[in-house]
Amino acid sequence: MNNAGTMDLLGLSALEERVYRHFLRHPGTPTEDIHLLLHARRGDVRAALERLTELGLLRRSDNGDVPEGGLTAADPEIAVGLLTDRRLSELHHELQQVTRPRNLVAELRAEQSAHTPTGGGVERMTNLAQIRNRIDDLAFFAREEILSVEPYQALTPENIEHARPLDSRCLRRGVRIRSVVLKEALGNPPTAAYLHELSAQGASIRAAPDIAERILVYDRHTALVPANPADTSRGALVAQEPGLVASVLSLFERIWDQATDLTSLLDTPPPDSVPLSPMELDVLRSMCRVTKDEIGARELGISLRTYRRHVADVLRTLNASNRPHAALLARERGWI
């Protein structure tokens, strides 16, 4: 069968998929001799039938057109939804297992510190590309918290596109983000839109009218500050000495306490934060609510062809691979 095995990513074996597809085409087939039709061993087919029934992909039918007690296949949309939910749950559990052994990080750090010469806890970096790479690495491997004070007046589109995947990844993994920005930056629409997007995903953001400090702290053990606060082109210092990091943390907390929460400064999302037309937003919400395009088109009072065109536009705008992916991205960005 040319398309066999395409459900393996959702957790089905090749034989289980063949059995499910068979019952889609031939509901009610007697199970006693189905292994002959599939050219497979009886025991393997019996195990596949039991698992598919347990997953809800095969069900005993009450339909009069099917022999009493016969099996029918669940609707494909329901079947794929059940498998997707199950697989996502398994992946979430696996991710928890992977990120759980944080004590291993502390143990390895202790070994590293034991062999670090005195004064080796502070590193000076002067190359801008090197500094950016170190910041990306620290953000990528952060496990608990990222703190920042950044007195920029605006973010360029390049800045935003570079930061978005790392910030979103951290927030999805449960890393807490607390950031203080210059209040003036909220007057720049793209910057305000991005900060609102981060806030909708769970980041805590505050603004202050007058800050000059530049601070980054990762998991309360690594701090990054300018080598010369008056001239950031002179490079940066990366510190892991506990006393220095504690001082930077104390400074951050003072700045944080005096700043104003973003939600009280931005009562509503900036216009640029949702680059979808009102109709596309309606279609996006419909995609998340209904299971069939025909129902969505009818509810919105548009043709099926127009509805599907809007769906394609929404997927393209979100850079989503499919509809569930689009719904996830839209929720992450606070659009729905």
Tab-separated table of C-alpha atoms in Angstrom, residues 153-310:
chain	number	residue	atom	x	y	z
A	153	GLN	CA	14.420	53.102	22.485
A	154	ALA	CA	13.154	50.716	19.792
A	155	LEU	CA	13.697	47.213	18.429
A	156	THR	CA	14.394	46.762	14.743
A	157	PRO	CA	12.413	44.113	12.808
A	158	GLU	CA	15.669	42.121	12.649
A	159	ASN	CA	16.032	42.302	16.440
A	160	ILE	CA	12.478	41.049	16.901
A	161	GLU	CA	12.749	38.192	14.423
A	162	HIS	CA	16.029	37.092	16.008
A	163	ALA	CA	14.655	37.211	19.568
A	164	ARG	CA	11.185	35.734	18.946
A	165	PRO	CA	12.065	32.015	18.592
A	166	LEU	CA	14.392	32.043	21.622
A	167	ASP	CA	11.942	33.981	23.814
A	168	SER	CA	8.999	31.790	22.781
A	169	ARG	CA	11.000	28.616	23.370
A	170	CYS	CA	11.955	29.736	26.884
A	171	LEU	CA	8.379	30.638	27.796
A	172	ARG	CA	7.009	27.350	26.399
A	173	ARG	CA	9.480	25.461	28.590
A	174	GLY	CA	8.349	27.308	31.699
A	175	VAL	CA	11.328	29.661	32.040
A	176	ARG	CA	10.279	32.825	33.889
A	177	ILE	CA	11.138	36.053	32.079
A	178	ARG	CA	11.198	39.395	33.901
A	179	SER	CA	12.272	42.379	31.868
A	180	VAL	CA	12.477	46.143	32.429
A	181	VAL	CA	12.497	48.352	29.331
A	182	LEU	CA	12.624	52.067	28.705
A	183	LYS	CA	9.144	53.588	28.722
A	184	GLU	CA	10.045	55.526	25.588
A	185	ALA	CA	10.268	52.224	23.681
A	186	LEU	CA	6.496	51.774	24.046
A	187	GLY	CA	6.018	54.650	21.613
A	188	ASN	CA	7.475	52.511	18.827
A	189	PRO	CA	4.575	50.372	17.441
A	190	PRO	CA	6.602	47.260	16.408
A	191	THR	CA	8.442	47.280	19.741
A	192	ALA	CA	5.237	47.740	21.747
A	193	ALA	CA	3.559	44.980	19.732
A	194	TYR	CA	6.384	42.541	20.435
A	195	LEU	CA	6.446	43.350	24.145
A	196	HIS	CA	2.681	42.832	24.272
A	197	GLU	CA	3.164	39.508	22.464
A	198	LEU	CA	5.707	38.380	25.064
A	199	SER	CA	3.421	39.487	27.879
A	200	ALA	CA	0.549	37.454	26.391
A	201	GLN	CA	2.809	34.395	26.407
A	202	GLY	CA	3.570	34.798	30.117
A	203	ALA	CA	6.564	37.143	30.334
A	204	SER	CA	6.510	39.798	33.087
A	205	ILE	CA	7.495	43.149	31.602
A	206	ARG	CA	7.784	46.544	33.247
A	207	ALA	CA	8.796	49.962	31.945
A	208	ALA	CA	10.716	52.772	33.591
A	209	PRO	CA	11.023	56.405	32.429
A	210	ASP	CA	14.760	56.685	33.000
A	211	ILE	CA	17.104	53.702	33.045
A	212	ALA	CA	20.700	53.545	31.842
A	213	GLU	CA	21.744	50.149	33.223
A	214	ARG	CA	22.090	47.120	30.946
A	215	ILE	CA	21.659	43.849	32.815
A	216	LEU	CA	21.139	40.229	31.856
A	217	VAL	CA	21.000	37.433	34.464
A	218	TYR	CA	20.420	33.763	33.667
A	219	ASP	CA	19.190	31.296	36.309
A	220	ARG	CA	20.648	33.583	39.009
A	221	HIS	CA	24.151	32.231	38.411
A	222	THR	CA	25.411	34.050	35.300
A	223	ALA	CA	25.270	37.832	34.850
A	224	LEU	CA	26.202	39.846	31.790
A	225	VAL	CA	26.835	43.606	32.031
A	226	PRO	CA	28.725	46.165	29.898
A	227	ALA	CA	32.460	46.332	30.535
A	228	ASN	CA	32.101	50.133	30.458
A	229	PRO	CA	28.534	51.375	31.158
A	230	ALA	CA	29.351	54.704	29.470
A	231	ASP	CA	30.552	52.991	26.280
A	232	THR	CA	28.897	49.678	25.407
A	233	SER	CA	31.201	49.273	22.425
A	234	ARG	CA	33.964	48.390	24.892
A	235	GLY	CA	32.496	44.910	25.319
A	236	ALA	CA	30.806	42.962	28.078
A	237	LEU	CA	31.639	41.143	31.294
A	238	VAL	CA	30.218	37.679	31.943
A	239	ALA	CA	30.283	36.912	35.666
A	240	GLN	CA	29.600	33.723	37.595
A	241	GLU	CA	31.234	34.756	40.876
A	242	PRO	CA	28.423	34.446	43.467
A	243	GLY	CA	29.206	37.787	45.127
A	244	LEU	CA	29.166	39.729	41.862
A	245	VAL	CA	26.018	38.010	40.623
A	246	ALA	CA	24.284	38.768	43.941
A	247	SER	CA	25.126	42.477	43.547
A	248	VAL	CA	23.730	42.526	40.009
A	249	LEU	CA	20.583	40.754	41.216
A	250	SER	CA	20.124	43.352	43.967
A	251	LEU	CA	20.429	46.164	41.419
A	252	PHE	CA	17.902	44.458	39.145
A	253	GLU	CA	15.365	44.090	41.970
A	254	ARG	CA	15.648	47.817	42.849
A	255	ILE	CA	15.027	48.783	39.223
A	256	TRP	CA	12.168	46.262	38.970
A	257	ASP	CA	10.418	47.582	42.093
A	258	GLN	CA	10.439	51.152	40.731
A	259	ALA	CA	9.147	50.218	37.241
A	260	THR	CA	5.509	50.114	36.048
A	261	ASP	CA	3.828	46.945	34.801
A	262	LEU	CA	3.334	46.819	31.048
A	263	THR	CA	-0.342	45.788	31.285
A	264	SER	CA	-1.222	49.079	32.937
A	265	LEU	CA	0.589	51.022	30.206
A	266	LEU	CA	-0.845	49.074	27.269
A	267	ASP	CA	-4.543	48.549	27.961
A	268	THR	CA	-5.191	47.051	24.524
A	269	PRO	CA	-2.965	45.293	21.996
A	270	PRO	CA	-1.264	47.722	19.580
A	271	PRO	CA	-2.736	47.610	16.062
A	272	ASP	CA	0.421	46.094	14.595
A	273	SER	CA	0.401	43.211	17.102
A	274	VAL	CA	-2.147	41.245	15.049
A	275	PRO	CA	-1.315	41.404	11.318
A	276	LEU	CA	-4.626	39.808	10.331
A	277	SER	CA	-7.724	41.399	8.867
A	278	PRO	CA	-10.948	41.234	10.926
A	279	MET	CA	-12.255	38.474	8.630
A	280	GLU	CA	-9.003	36.500	8.972
A	281	LEU	CA	-9.291	36.795	12.759
A	282	ASP	CA	-12.851	35.462	12.551
A	283	VAL	CA	-11.636	32.558	10.399
A	284	LEU	CA	-8.777	31.885	12.837
A	285	ARG	CA	-11.227	31.675	15.754
A	286	SER	CA	-13.526	29.500	13.647
A	287	MET	CA	-10.640	27.124	12.836
A	288	CYS	CA	-10.066	26.649	16.566
A	289	ARG	CA	-13.756	26.040	17.277
A	290	VAL	CA	-15.281	23.948	14.467
A	291	THR	CA	-14.107	20.719	12.873
A	292	LYS	CA	-15.375	21.192	9.311
A	293	ASP	CA	-14.775	24.008	6.847
A	294	GLU	CA	-18.384	23.821	5.709
A	295	ILE	CA	-19.594	24.656	9.218
A	296	GLY	CA	-17.121	27.533	9.588
A	297	ALA	CA	-18.046	29.042	6.219
A	298	ARG	CA	-21.749	28.794	7.016
A	299	GLU	CA	-21.326	30.442	10.431
A	300	LEU	CA	-19.380	33.344	8.911
A	301	GLY	CA	-21.748	33.698	5.963
A	302	ILE	CA	-19.065	33.218	3.304
A	303	SER	CA	-18.500	30.642	0.586
A	304	LEU	CA	-16.496	27.515	1.285
A	305	ARG	CA	-13.918	28.573	-1.294
A	306	THR	CA	-13.471	31.994	0.339
A	307	TYR	CA	-13.227	30.408	3.794
A	308	ARG	CA	-10.486	28.065	2.653
A	309	ARG	CA	-8.604	30.910	0.992
A	310	HIS	CA	-8.625	32.803	4.302
